[in-house]
XYZ file of C-alpha atoms in Angstrom:
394
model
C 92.417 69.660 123.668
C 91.844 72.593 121.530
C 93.867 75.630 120.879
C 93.755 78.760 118.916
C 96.249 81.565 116.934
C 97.683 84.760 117.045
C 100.595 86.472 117.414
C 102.753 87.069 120.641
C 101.285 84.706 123.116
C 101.708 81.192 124.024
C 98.874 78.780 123.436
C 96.647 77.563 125.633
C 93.832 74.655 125.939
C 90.268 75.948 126.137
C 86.872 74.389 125.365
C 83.269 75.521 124.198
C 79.852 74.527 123.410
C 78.203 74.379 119.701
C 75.467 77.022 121.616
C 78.350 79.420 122.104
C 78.967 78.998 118.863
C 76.088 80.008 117.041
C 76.222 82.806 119.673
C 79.094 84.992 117.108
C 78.425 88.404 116.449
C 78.404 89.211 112.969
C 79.763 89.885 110.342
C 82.998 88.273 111.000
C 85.396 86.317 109.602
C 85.270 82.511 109.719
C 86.997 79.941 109.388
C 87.085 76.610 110.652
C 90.031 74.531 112.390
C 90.992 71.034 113.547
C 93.770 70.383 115.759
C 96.076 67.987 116.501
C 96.000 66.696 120.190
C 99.863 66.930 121.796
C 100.582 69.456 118.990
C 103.053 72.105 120.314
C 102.658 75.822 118.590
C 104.034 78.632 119.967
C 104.005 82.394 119.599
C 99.944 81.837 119.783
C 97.733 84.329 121.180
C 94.749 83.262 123.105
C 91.370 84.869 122.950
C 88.916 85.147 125.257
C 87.223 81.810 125.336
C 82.943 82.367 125.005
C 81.982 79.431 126.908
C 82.939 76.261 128.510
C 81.244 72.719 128.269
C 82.398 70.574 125.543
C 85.328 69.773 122.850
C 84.590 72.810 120.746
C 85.609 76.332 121.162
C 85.349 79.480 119.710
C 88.022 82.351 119.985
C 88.548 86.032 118.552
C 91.734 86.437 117.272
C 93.193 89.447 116.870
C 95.455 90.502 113.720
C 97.242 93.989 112.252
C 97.659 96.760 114.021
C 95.964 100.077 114.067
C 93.687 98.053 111.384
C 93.232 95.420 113.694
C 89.851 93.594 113.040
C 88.539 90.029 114.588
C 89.022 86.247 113.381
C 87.032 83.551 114.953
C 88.064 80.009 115.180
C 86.016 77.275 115.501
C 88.804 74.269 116.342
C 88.210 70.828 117.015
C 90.340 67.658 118.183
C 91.937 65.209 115.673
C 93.235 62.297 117.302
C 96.975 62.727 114.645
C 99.257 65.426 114.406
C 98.365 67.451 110.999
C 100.092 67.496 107.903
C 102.141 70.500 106.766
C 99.826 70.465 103.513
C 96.604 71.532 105.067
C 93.206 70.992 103.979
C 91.939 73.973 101.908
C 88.559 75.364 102.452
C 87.160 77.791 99.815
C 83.550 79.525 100.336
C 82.276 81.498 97.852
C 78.562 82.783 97.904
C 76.154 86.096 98.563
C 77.879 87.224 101.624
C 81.098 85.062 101.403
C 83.781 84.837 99.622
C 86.979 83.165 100.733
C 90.299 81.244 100.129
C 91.323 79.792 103.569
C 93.634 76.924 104.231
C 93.074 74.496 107.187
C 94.697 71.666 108.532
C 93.113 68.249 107.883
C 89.420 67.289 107.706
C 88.692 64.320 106.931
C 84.391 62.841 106.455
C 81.806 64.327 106.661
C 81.302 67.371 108.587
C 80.784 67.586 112.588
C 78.154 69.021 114.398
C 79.991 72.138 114.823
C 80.437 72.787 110.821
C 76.868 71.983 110.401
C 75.921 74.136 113.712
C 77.838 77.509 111.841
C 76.109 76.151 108.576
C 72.953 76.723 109.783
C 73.551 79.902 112.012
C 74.894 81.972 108.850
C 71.299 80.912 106.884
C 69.235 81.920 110.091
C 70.948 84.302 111.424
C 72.203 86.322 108.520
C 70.114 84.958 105.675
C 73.413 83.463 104.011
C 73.285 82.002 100.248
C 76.116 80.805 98.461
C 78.332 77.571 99.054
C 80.638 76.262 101.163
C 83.076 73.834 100.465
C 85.813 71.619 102.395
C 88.864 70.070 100.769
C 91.865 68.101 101.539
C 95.060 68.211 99.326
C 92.769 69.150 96.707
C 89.545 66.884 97.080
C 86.312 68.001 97.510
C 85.383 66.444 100.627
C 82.399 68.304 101.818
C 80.001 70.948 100.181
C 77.019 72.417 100.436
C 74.713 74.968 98.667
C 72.021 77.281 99.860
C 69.529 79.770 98.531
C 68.807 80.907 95.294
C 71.323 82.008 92.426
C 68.607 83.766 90.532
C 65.480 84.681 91.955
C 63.560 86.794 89.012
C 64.837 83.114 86.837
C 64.104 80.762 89.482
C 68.024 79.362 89.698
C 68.834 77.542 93.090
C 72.108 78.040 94.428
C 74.336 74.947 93.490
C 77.944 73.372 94.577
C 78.797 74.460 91.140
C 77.217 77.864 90.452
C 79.633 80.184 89.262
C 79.949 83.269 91.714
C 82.047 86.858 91.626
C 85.028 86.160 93.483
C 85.982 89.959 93.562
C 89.332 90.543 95.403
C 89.549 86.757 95.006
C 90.686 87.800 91.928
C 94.006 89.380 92.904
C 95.185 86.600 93.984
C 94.707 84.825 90.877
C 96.623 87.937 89.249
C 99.512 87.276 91.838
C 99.622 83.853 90.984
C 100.515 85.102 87.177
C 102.807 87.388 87.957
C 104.934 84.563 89.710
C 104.894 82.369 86.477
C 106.246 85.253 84.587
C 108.925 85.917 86.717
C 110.129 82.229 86.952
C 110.221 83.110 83.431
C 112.201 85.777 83.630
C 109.987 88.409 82.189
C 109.219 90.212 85.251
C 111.129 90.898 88.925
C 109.344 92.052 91.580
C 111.457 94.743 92.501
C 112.799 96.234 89.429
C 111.078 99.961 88.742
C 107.880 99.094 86.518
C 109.178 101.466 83.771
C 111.165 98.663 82.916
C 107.717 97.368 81.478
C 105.764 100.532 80.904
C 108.223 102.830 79.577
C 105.988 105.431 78.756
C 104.595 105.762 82.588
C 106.001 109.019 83.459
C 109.320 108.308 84.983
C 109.621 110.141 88.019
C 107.319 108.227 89.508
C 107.572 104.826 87.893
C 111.242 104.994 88.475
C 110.194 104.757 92.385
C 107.419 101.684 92.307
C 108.262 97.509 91.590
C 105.374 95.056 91.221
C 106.240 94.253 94.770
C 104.479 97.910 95.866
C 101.343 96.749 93.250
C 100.892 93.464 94.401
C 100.918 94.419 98.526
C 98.471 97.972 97.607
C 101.914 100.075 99.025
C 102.962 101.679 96.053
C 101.689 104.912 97.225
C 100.534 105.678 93.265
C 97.356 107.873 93.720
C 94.022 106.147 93.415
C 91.375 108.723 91.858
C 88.994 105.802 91.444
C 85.890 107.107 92.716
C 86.337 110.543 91.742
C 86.881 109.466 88.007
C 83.345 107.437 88.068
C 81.445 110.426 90.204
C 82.709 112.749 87.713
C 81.925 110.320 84.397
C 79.695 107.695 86.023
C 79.654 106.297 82.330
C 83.479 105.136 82.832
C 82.179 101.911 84.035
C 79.954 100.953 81.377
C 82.821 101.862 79.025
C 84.324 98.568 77.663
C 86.181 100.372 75.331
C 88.583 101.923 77.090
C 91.740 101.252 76.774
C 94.559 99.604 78.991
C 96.387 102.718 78.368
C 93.486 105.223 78.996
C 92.967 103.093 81.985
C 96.269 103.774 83.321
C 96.197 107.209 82.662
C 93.243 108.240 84.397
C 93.264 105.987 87.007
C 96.726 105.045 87.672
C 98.934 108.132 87.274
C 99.960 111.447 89.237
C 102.363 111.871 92.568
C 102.679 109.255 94.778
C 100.600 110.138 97.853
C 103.025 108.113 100.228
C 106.501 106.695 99.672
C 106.496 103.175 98.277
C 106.406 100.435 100.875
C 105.449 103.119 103.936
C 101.697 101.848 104.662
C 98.740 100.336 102.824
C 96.519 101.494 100.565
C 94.079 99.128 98.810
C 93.469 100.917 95.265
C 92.019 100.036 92.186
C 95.055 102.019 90.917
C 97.702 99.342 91.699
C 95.951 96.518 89.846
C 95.120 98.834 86.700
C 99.061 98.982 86.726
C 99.529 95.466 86.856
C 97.258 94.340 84.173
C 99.405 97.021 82.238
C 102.349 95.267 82.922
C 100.830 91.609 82.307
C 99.712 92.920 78.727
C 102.940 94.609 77.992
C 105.389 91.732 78.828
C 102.655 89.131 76.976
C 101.831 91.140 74.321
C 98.131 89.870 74.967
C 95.217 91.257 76.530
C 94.893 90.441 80.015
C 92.046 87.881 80.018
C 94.023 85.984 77.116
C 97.353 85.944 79.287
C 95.893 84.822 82.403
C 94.494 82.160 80.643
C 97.876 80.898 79.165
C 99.507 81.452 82.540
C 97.365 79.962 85.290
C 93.519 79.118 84.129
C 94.397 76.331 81.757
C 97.746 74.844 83.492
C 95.344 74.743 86.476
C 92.638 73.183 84.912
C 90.095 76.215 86.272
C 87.266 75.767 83.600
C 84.769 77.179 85.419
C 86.756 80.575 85.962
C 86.674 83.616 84.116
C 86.678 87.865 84.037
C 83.077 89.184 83.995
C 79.821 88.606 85.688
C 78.499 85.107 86.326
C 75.721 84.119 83.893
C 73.430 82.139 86.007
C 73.616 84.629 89.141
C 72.230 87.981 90.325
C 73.205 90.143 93.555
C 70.389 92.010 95.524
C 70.298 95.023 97.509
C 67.442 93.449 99.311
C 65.822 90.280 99.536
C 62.279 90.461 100.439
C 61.541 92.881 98.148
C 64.102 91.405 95.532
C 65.874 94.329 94.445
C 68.259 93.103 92.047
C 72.222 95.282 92.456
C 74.334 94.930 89.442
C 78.484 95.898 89.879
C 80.115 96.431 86.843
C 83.204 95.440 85.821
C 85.047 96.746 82.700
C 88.256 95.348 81.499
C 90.352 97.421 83.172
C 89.403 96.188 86.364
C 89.682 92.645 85.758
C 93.294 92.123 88.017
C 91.730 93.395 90.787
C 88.252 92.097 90.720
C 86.718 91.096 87.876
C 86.812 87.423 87.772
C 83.716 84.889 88.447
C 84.615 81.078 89.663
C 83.129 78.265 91.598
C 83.936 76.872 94.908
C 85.665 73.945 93.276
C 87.741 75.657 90.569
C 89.596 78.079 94.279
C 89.282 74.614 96.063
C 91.715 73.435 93.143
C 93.866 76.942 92.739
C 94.243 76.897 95.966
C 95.850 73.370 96.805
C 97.677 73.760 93.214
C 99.176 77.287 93.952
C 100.330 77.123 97.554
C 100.550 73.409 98.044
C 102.489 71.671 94.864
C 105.279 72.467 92.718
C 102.683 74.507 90.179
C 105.166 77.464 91.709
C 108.531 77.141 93.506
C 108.973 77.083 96.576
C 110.528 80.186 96.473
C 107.251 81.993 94.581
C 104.795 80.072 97.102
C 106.912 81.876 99.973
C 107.116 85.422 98.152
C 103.010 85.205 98.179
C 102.081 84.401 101.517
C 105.166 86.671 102.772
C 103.508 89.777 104.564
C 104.418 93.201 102.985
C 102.432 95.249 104.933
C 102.701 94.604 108.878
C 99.653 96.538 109.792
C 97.331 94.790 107.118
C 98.568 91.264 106.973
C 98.912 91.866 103.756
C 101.283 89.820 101.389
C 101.183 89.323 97.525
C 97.129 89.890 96.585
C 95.786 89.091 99.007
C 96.201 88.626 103.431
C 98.285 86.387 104.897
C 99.788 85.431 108.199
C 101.200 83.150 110.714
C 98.206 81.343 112.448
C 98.510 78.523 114.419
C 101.636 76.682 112.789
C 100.351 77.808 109.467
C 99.643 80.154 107.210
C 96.059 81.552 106.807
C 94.888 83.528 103.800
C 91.486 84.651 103.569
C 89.417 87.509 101.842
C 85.913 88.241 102.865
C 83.474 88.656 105.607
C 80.028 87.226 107.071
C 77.323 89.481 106.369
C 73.344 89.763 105.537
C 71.472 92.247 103.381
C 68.272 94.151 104.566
Protein backbone atom coordinates (compact mmCIF):
# COMPACT_ATOMS: atom_id res chain seq x y z
CA UNK A 1 0.00 0.00 0.00
CA UNK A 2 1.25 3.32 -0.96
CA UNK A 3 -0.07 6.74 -0.40
CA UNK A 4 0.75 10.26 -1.13
CA UNK A 5 0.33 14.19 0.42
CA UNK A 6 -1.35 17.26 0.14
CA UNK A 7 -3.61 19.31 1.64
CA UNK A 8 -7.51 18.95 1.93
CA UNK A 9 -8.14 15.44 0.85
CA UNK A 10 -8.16 12.13 2.40
CA UNK A 11 -5.57 9.59 1.36
CA UNK A 12 -5.89 7.00 -0.74
CA UNK A 13 -3.91 3.64 -1.88
CA UNK A 14 -2.58 3.74 -5.44
CA UNK A 15 0.21 1.87 -7.24
CA UNK A 16 2.71 2.43 -10.25
CA UNK A 17 5.38 1.05 -12.31
CA UNK A 18 9.29 2.14 -12.21
CA UNK A 19 8.43 2.85 -16.32
CA UNK A 20 5.91 5.44 -15.20
CA UNK A 21 8.35 6.67 -13.30
CA UNK A 22 11.04 7.61 -15.42
CA UNK A 23 8.08 8.87 -17.52
CA UNK A 24 8.11 12.63 -15.18
CA UNK A 25 8.08 15.68 -16.98
CA UNK A 26 10.71 17.91 -16.05
CA UNK A 27 11.97 20.01 -14.26
CA UNK A 28 10.20 19.17 -11.15
CA UNK A 29 10.62 18.73 -7.81
CA UNK A 30 11.61 15.38 -6.28
CA UNK A 31 11.68 13.77 -3.62
CA UNK A 32 11.49 10.37 -2.56
CA UNK A 33 9.11 8.58 0.12
CA UNK A 34 8.61 5.31 2.01
CA UNK A 35 5.55 4.48 3.74
CA UNK A 36 4.40 2.69 6.40
CA UNK A 37 1.78 -0.07 5.53
CA UNK A 38 -1.58 0.41 7.98
CA UNK A 39 -0.34 4.01 8.51
CA UNK A 40 -3.40 6.33 8.87
CA UNK A 41 -2.78 10.19 7.56
CA UNK A 42 -5.36 12.34 6.94
CA UNK A 43 -6.05 15.72 5.40
CA UNK A 44 -3.96 14.12 2.25
CA UNK A 45 -4.63 15.06 -1.17
CA UNK A 46 -4.38 12.52 -3.86
CA UNK A 47 -2.94 13.10 -7.27
CA UNK A 48 -3.63 11.68 -10.25
CA UNK A 49 -1.93 8.34 -10.20
CA UNK A 50 0.40 7.86 -13.82
CA UNK A 51 0.12 4.25 -14.03
CA UNK A 52 -0.83 1.06 -12.45
CA UNK A 53 1.19 -2.30 -12.19
CA UNK A 54 3.39 -2.64 -9.29
CA UNK A 55 4.29 -1.37 -5.54
CA UNK A 56 5.57 1.98 -6.69
CA UNK A 57 3.76 5.08 -7.56
CA UNK A 58 4.24 8.36 -8.61
CA UNK A 59 1.87 11.39 -7.79
CA UNK A 60 1.79 15.32 -8.44
CA UNK A 61 1.08 17.06 -5.54
CA UNK A 62 -0.15 20.19 -5.52
CA UNK A 63 0.97 23.08 -2.96
CA UNK A 64 0.32 27.19 -2.48
CA UNK A 65 -2.08 28.89 -4.02
CA UNK A 66 -2.13 31.28 -6.88
CA UNK A 67 1.77 30.14 -6.85
CA UNK A 68 0.83 26.74 -6.93
CA UNK A 69 3.59 24.59 -8.64
CA UNK A 70 3.95 20.51 -8.73
CA UNK A 71 5.70 17.92 -6.22
CA UNK A 72 6.16 14.40 -7.25
CA UNK A 73 6.39 11.53 -4.94
CA UNK A 74 7.91 8.51 -5.53
CA UNK A 75 6.60 6.28 -2.25
CA UNK A 76 7.27 2.87 -1.47
CA UNK A 77 6.07 0.18 1.23
CA UNK A 78 7.95 -0.39 4.54
CA UNK A 79 6.73 -3.28 6.27
CA UNK A 80 6.85 -0.76 10.13
CA UNK A 81 5.15 2.25 10.90
CA UNK A 82 7.85 5.27 10.56
CA UNK A 83 9.47 7.13 13.10
CA UNK A 84 8.54 10.74 13.88
CA UNK A 85 12.39 11.56 13.22
CA UNK A 86 12.50 10.95 9.54
CA UNK A 87 15.28 10.10 7.40
CA UNK A 88 16.82 13.25 5.83
CA UNK A 89 17.74 13.33 2.25
CA UNK A 90 19.97 16.22 1.02
CA UNK A 91 20.94 16.54 -2.88
CA UNK A 92 23.09 19.01 -3.86
CA UNK A 93 24.62 19.13 -7.48
CA UNK A 94 24.43 21.06 -11.15
CA UNK A 95 20.75 21.11 -11.38
CA UNK A 96 19.85 20.19 -7.71
CA UNK A 97 19.98 21.48 -4.76
CA UNK A 98 17.88 20.37 -1.82
CA UNK A 99 17.17 19.85 1.96
CA UNK A 100 14.23 17.34 2.15
CA UNK A 101 13.27 15.18 5.05
CA UNK A 102 11.79 11.64 4.56
CA UNK A 103 10.62 9.04 6.63
CA UNK A 104 12.88 5.98 7.07
CA UNK A 105 15.18 4.29 4.54
CA UNK A 106 16.98 1.90 5.54
CA UNK A 107 19.97 -0.27 2.85
CA UNK A 108 20.74 0.24 0.01
CA UNK A 109 18.62 1.87 -2.46
CA UNK A 110 15.57 0.14 -4.47
CA UNK A 111 15.07 -0.11 -7.92
CA UNK A 112 12.94 2.85 -7.95
CA UNK A 113 15.80 5.30 -6.38
CA UNK A 114 18.19 3.88 -8.78
CA UNK A 115 15.41 4.01 -11.74
CA UNK A 116 15.04 8.23 -10.96
CA UNK A 117 18.96 8.07 -10.55
CA UNK A 118 19.45 7.21 -13.84
CA UNK A 119 16.47 9.10 -15.57
CA UNK A 120 17.80 12.62 -14.21
CA UNK A 121 21.54 11.66 -15.95
CA UNK A 122 19.72 10.57 -19.27
CA UNK A 123 17.12 12.46 -19.41
CA UNK A 124 18.30 15.81 -18.19
CA UNK A 125 22.06 15.36 -18.24
CA UNK A 126 22.11 15.67 -14.27
CA UNK A 127 25.63 16.06 -12.33
CA UNK A 128 25.95 16.56 -8.82
CA UNK A 129 25.19 14.09 -5.81
CA UNK A 130 22.63 12.63 -4.14
CA UNK A 131 22.60 11.48 -0.82
CA UNK A 132 20.21 9.43 1.67
CA UNK A 133 20.37 9.61 5.45
CA UNK A 134 18.73 8.36 8.48
CA UNK A 135 18.85 10.26 11.87
CA UNK A 136 21.92 11.63 10.56
CA UNK A 137 23.88 8.69 8.78
CA UNK A 138 24.89 8.63 5.49
CA UNK A 139 23.25 5.67 4.25
CA UNK A 140 23.32 5.96 0.55
CA UNK A 141 25.18 8.34 -1.96
CA UNK A 142 26.12 8.72 -5.14
CA UNK A 143 28.06 11.10 -7.48
CA UNK A 144 27.86 11.85 -11.14
CA UNK A 145 29.56 13.94 -13.78
CA UNK A 146 32.27 16.16 -13.66
CA UNK A 147 33.01 19.03 -11.02
CA UNK A 148 35.48 20.68 -13.30
CA UNK A 149 35.69 20.03 -16.79
CA UNK A 150 38.51 22.65 -18.19
CA UNK A 151 40.61 20.79 -14.72
CA UNK A 152 39.46 17.41 -15.27
CA UNK A 153 37.64 17.12 -11.54
CA UNK A 154 34.95 14.26 -11.34
CA UNK A 155 32.04 14.94 -9.38
CA UNK A 156 32.48 13.28 -5.85
CA UNK A 157 30.16 12.38 -2.62
CA UNK A 158 32.23 15.06 -1.11
CA UNK A 159 32.69 17.88 -3.64
CA UNK A 160 31.80 21.02 -2.24
CA UNK A 161 28.81 22.66 -4.25
CA UNK A 162 26.85 26.32 -4.08
CA UNK A 163 23.99 25.66 -2.03
CA UNK A 164 22.41 29.13 -2.95
CA UNK A 165 19.03 29.68 -1.15
CA UNK A 166 20.26 26.66 0.83
CA UNK A 167 21.90 29.22 2.45
CA UNK A 168 18.97 31.00 4.11
CA UNK A 169 18.23 28.44 5.89
CA UNK A 170 21.48 28.17 7.44
CA UNK A 171 20.99 32.06 8.25
CA UNK A 172 17.57 31.09 9.93
CA UNK A 173 19.12 28.56 11.84
CA UNK A 174 21.43 31.55 13.44
CA UNK A 175 19.00 33.76 14.02
CA UNK A 176 17.24 31.11 16.35
CA UNK A 177 20.48 30.65 18.48
CA UNK A 178 20.55 34.31 19.03
CA UNK A 179 17.26 34.63 20.13
CA UNK A 180 17.43 31.67 22.65
CA UNK A 181 20.01 34.02 23.65
CA UNK A 182 18.12 36.72 24.02
CA UNK A 183 19.73 39.05 21.59
CA UNK A 184 17.15 39.04 19.03
CA UNK A 185 12.99 38.49 18.92
CA UNK A 186 11.44 37.84 15.97
CA UNK A 187 8.88 40.28 16.17
CA UNK A 188 10.30 43.27 17.76
CA UNK A 189 10.75 46.33 14.97
CA UNK A 190 14.44 45.75 13.57
CA UNK A 191 15.37 49.34 14.61
CA UNK A 192 15.79 47.83 17.78
CA UNK A 193 19.09 46.47 16.07
CA UNK A 194 19.72 48.93 13.30
CA UNK A 195 18.92 52.13 14.79
CA UNK A 196 20.04 54.15 12.13
CA UNK A 197 17.55 52.37 9.42
CA UNK A 198 15.25 55.14 8.81
CA UNK A 199 12.48 54.71 11.27
CA UNK A 200 9.37 55.01 9.58
CA UNK A 201 9.85 52.11 7.98
CA UNK A 202 11.95 49.98 10.29
CA UNK A 203 9.54 50.81 13.00
CA UNK A 204 6.95 48.60 10.78
CA UNK A 205 9.27 45.28 9.89
CA UNK A 206 10.53 42.24 12.68
CA UNK A 207 12.98 39.55 11.54
CA UNK A 208 9.85 37.51 11.28
CA UNK A 209 8.89 39.70 7.82
CA UNK A 210 12.95 39.06 6.74
CA UNK A 211 13.12 35.61 7.39
CA UNK A 212 9.49 34.61 5.45
CA UNK A 213 10.55 37.43 2.23
CA UNK A 214 7.06 39.49 3.60
CA UNK A 215 8.51 42.46 4.86
CA UNK A 216 7.35 44.39 1.96
CA UNK A 217 10.97 46.50 2.16
CA UNK A 218 11.65 47.36 -1.58
CA UNK A 219 14.07 45.16 -3.43
CA UNK A 220 16.01 47.38 -6.14
CA UNK A 221 18.36 44.44 -6.65
CA UNK A 222 18.57 44.19 -10.24
CA UNK A 223 18.22 47.69 -11.02
CA UNK A 224 21.27 48.57 -8.71
CA UNK A 225 23.58 45.89 -10.73
CA UNK A 226 22.02 47.01 -14.39
CA UNK A 227 22.78 50.44 -13.45
CA UNK A 228 26.53 49.62 -11.79
CA UNK A 229 27.06 46.07 -13.07
CA UNK A 230 30.46 46.51 -11.11
CA UNK A 231 28.39 46.27 -7.66
CA UNK A 232 28.94 42.64 -7.75
CA UNK A 233 32.51 42.42 -8.16
CA UNK A 234 32.71 44.99 -5.34
CA UNK A 235 33.92 43.16 -2.16
CA UNK A 236 34.38 46.22 -0.56
CA UNK A 237 31.30 47.39 0.06
CA UNK A 238 30.11 47.77 3.06
CA UNK A 239 27.29 46.09 5.26
CA UNK A 240 26.03 49.51 5.62
CA UNK A 241 26.34 50.64 1.91
CA UNK A 242 24.74 47.35 1.31
CA UNK A 243 21.77 48.19 3.21
CA UNK A 244 21.43 51.41 1.89
CA UNK A 245 21.26 50.76 -1.62
CA UNK A 246 19.72 47.67 -1.59
CA UNK A 247 17.65 47.46 1.41
CA UNK A 248 16.01 50.86 2.00
CA UNK A 249 13.00 53.10 0.65
CA UNK A 250 8.94 52.60 1.19
CA UNK A 251 7.67 49.45 1.77
CA UNK A 252 6.00 48.31 -1.46
CA UNK A 253 3.36 46.14 0.53
CA UNK A 254 2.40 46.07 4.20
CA UNK A 255 4.48 43.67 6.26
CA UNK A 256 3.14 40.14 6.42
CA UNK A 257 0.43 40.83 3.32
CA UNK A 258 2.11 38.45 0.54
CA UNK A 259 5.53 37.21 -0.53
CA UNK A 260 8.20 38.63 -2.01
CA UNK A 261 11.52 36.75 -2.31
CA UNK A 262 14.25 39.71 -2.27
CA UNK A 263 17.74 39.95 -1.93
CA UNK A 264 16.68 42.99 0.16
CA UNK A 265 15.39 41.03 3.21
CA UNK A 266 18.56 38.98 3.71
CA UNK A 267 20.93 42.15 3.18
CA UNK A 268 18.84 43.29 6.33
CA UNK A 269 19.43 40.33 8.21
CA UNK A 270 23.09 39.97 7.85
CA UNK A 271 22.84 43.69 9.15
CA UNK A 272 21.24 42.64 12.07
CA UNK A 273 23.50 39.38 12.66
CA UNK A 274 26.64 41.81 12.51
CA UNK A 275 25.12 44.42 14.68
CA UNK A 276 23.95 42.21 17.63
CA UNK A 277 27.56 40.10 17.23
CA UNK A 278 29.61 42.79 16.66
CA UNK A 279 31.33 40.46 13.95
CA UNK A 280 31.19 40.20 10.38
CA UNK A 281 28.73 37.87 9.17
CA UNK A 282 30.88 34.93 7.97
CA UNK A 283 32.73 35.11 11.50
CA UNK A 284 29.26 34.97 13.43
CA UNK A 285 27.77 32.24 11.57
CA UNK A 286 30.64 30.38 12.25
CA UNK A 287 30.44 30.83 16.12
CA UNK A 288 26.70 30.22 15.95
CA UNK A 289 25.96 27.17 13.83
CA UNK A 290 29.11 25.97 11.49
CA UNK A 291 31.34 24.86 14.31
CA UNK A 292 28.60 23.68 17.06
CA UNK A 293 27.43 21.65 14.03
CA UNK A 294 30.51 20.30 13.08
CA UNK A 295 29.91 21.64 9.17
CA UNK A 296 33.66 21.72 8.05
CA UNK A 297 33.09 21.47 4.71
CA UNK A 298 30.71 24.66 4.64
CA UNK A 299 31.45 28.07 3.92
CA UNK A 300 30.38 31.75 2.09
CA UNK A 301 31.91 31.97 -1.42
CA UNK A 302 32.36 29.88 -4.46
CA UNK A 303 33.46 26.25 -4.24
CA UNK A 304 37.13 25.77 -5.17
CA UNK A 305 37.12 22.54 -6.96
CA UNK A 306 33.81 23.33 -9.07
CA UNK A 307 32.66 25.32 -12.12
CA UNK A 308 28.95 26.00 -13.47
CA UNK A 309 28.30 26.00 -17.33
CA UNK A 310 25.92 27.67 -19.47
CA UNK A 311 26.35 24.79 -21.78
CA UNK A 312 27.84 21.55 -21.80
CA UNK A 313 28.89 20.39 -25.11
CA UNK A 314 30.48 23.29 -25.92
CA UNK A 315 31.69 23.85 -22.20
CA UNK A 316 30.88 27.30 -21.63
CA UNK A 317 31.94 27.93 -18.25
CA UNK A 318 28.98 30.64 -16.12
CA UNK A 319 30.44 32.22 -13.12
CA UNK A 320 27.69 33.93 -10.31
CA UNK A 321 29.18 36.16 -8.08
CA UNK A 322 28.69 36.56 -4.74
CA UNK A 323 29.93 39.54 -2.64
CA UNK A 324 29.63 39.70 1.04
CA UNK A 325 26.64 41.28 1.22
CA UNK A 326 24.85 38.56 -0.20
CA UNK A 327 26.15 35.86 1.81
CA UNK A 328 22.59 35.34 4.15
CA UNK A 329 20.80 34.80 1.28
CA UNK A 330 22.99 32.82 -0.97
CA UNK A 331 26.36 32.82 -0.73
CA UNK A 332 27.38 29.74 1.00
CA UNK A 333 29.10 26.47 -0.67
CA UNK A 334 28.67 22.89 1.29
CA UNK A 335 28.61 19.24 0.59
CA UNK A 336 25.87 16.78 0.62
CA UNK A 337 27.09 15.44 3.93
CA UNK A 338 27.77 18.65 5.88
CA UNK A 339 23.14 19.55 4.95
CA UNK A 340 22.78 15.71 5.55
CA UNK A 341 24.22 16.62 9.15
CA UNK A 342 22.50 20.37 9.52
CA UNK A 343 19.69 18.99 8.64
CA UNK A 344 19.12 16.01 11.19
CA UNK A 345 21.00 18.41 13.85
CA UNK A 346 18.69 21.49 13.26
CA UNK A 347 15.20 20.05 12.93
CA UNK A 348 15.68 16.70 14.56
CA UNK A 349 17.74 17.13 18.09
CA UNK A 350 17.84 19.48 20.82
CA UNK A 351 20.70 21.69 18.75
CA UNK A 352 17.38 24.19 18.91
CA UNK A 353 14.27 23.98 21.13
CA UNK A 354 11.56 22.68 20.37
CA UNK A 355 10.01 25.79 20.32
CA UNK A 356 12.76 27.34 17.55
CA UNK A 357 12.49 23.93 15.45
CA UNK A 358 8.57 24.75 15.32
CA UNK A 359 9.01 28.65 14.61
CA UNK A 360 11.16 27.40 11.34
CA UNK A 361 9.13 24.98 9.69
CA UNK A 362 5.91 27.17 10.74
CA UNK A 363 4.48 28.61 7.36
CA UNK A 364 4.38 32.48 7.19
CA UNK A 365 3.27 32.86 3.94
CA UNK A 366 0.09 30.63 2.97
CA UNK A 367 0.40 31.09 -0.71
CA UNK A 368 4.24 30.18 -0.85
CA UNK A 369 4.66 27.54 1.77
CA UNK A 370 6.94 29.57 2.98
CA UNK A 371 8.20 29.48 6.70
CA UNK A 372 11.53 30.75 8.28
CA UNK A 373 14.23 30.61 5.07
CA UNK A 374 13.16 28.50 3.42
CA UNK A 375 9.47 26.24 2.31
CA UNK A 376 7.80 24.21 4.45
CA UNK A 377 4.59 22.31 4.87
CA UNK A 378 2.43 19.60 6.09
CA UNK A 379 3.04 16.50 3.79
CA UNK A 380 2.03 13.29 4.54
CA UNK A 381 2.24 13.24 8.51
CA UNK A 382 5.31 15.35 8.20
CA UNK A 383 6.88 18.18 7.43
CA UNK A 384 8.68 18.63 4.04
CA UNK A 385 11.21 21.36 3.34
CA UNK A 386 12.85 21.55 0.15
CA UNK A 387 14.56 24.24 -2.15
CA UNK A 388 15.33 23.51 -5.72
CA UNK A 389 14.24 22.01 -8.92
CA UNK A 390 15.21 19.25 -11.65
CA UNK A 391 16.57 20.80 -14.59
CA UNK A 392 19.22 20.38 -17.66
CA UNK A 393 21.28 22.99 -19.48
CA UNK A 394 21.45 23.27 -23.37
Amino acid sequence: MAAICGPNRAIRPATVSARAISRLRSPSPMVVHRNAVGATVEQADVGRVRERGSDHMAVPCRYGGAHASEEYLMIETLLSRPSRRALLGSAAGAGLTGLLPVPALAGSPSGAVAAVIEAMVRDHGFQGVVMLGRRGRVRFSHANGMAHIGRAIPMRTSTPLGIASISKRLTAAAVMRLVEQGRLSLDGPITTWLPDYPAATGARISLRRLLSNSSGVPNPFRAAVEADPALLEEPWVSTAEAVRRLATGDLVFEPGARFDYALSNWVLVLAIIEAVTGRPYAEAMRALVLDPLGLTHTAPGASPDVMSYRTVSPAVEWTNPRPPFMAAAGGYYSTAADLLRFAHRVYDTDFLSRASRTALTTVEVASDNYALGGPSGPCWGIVWMGVGRLSSST
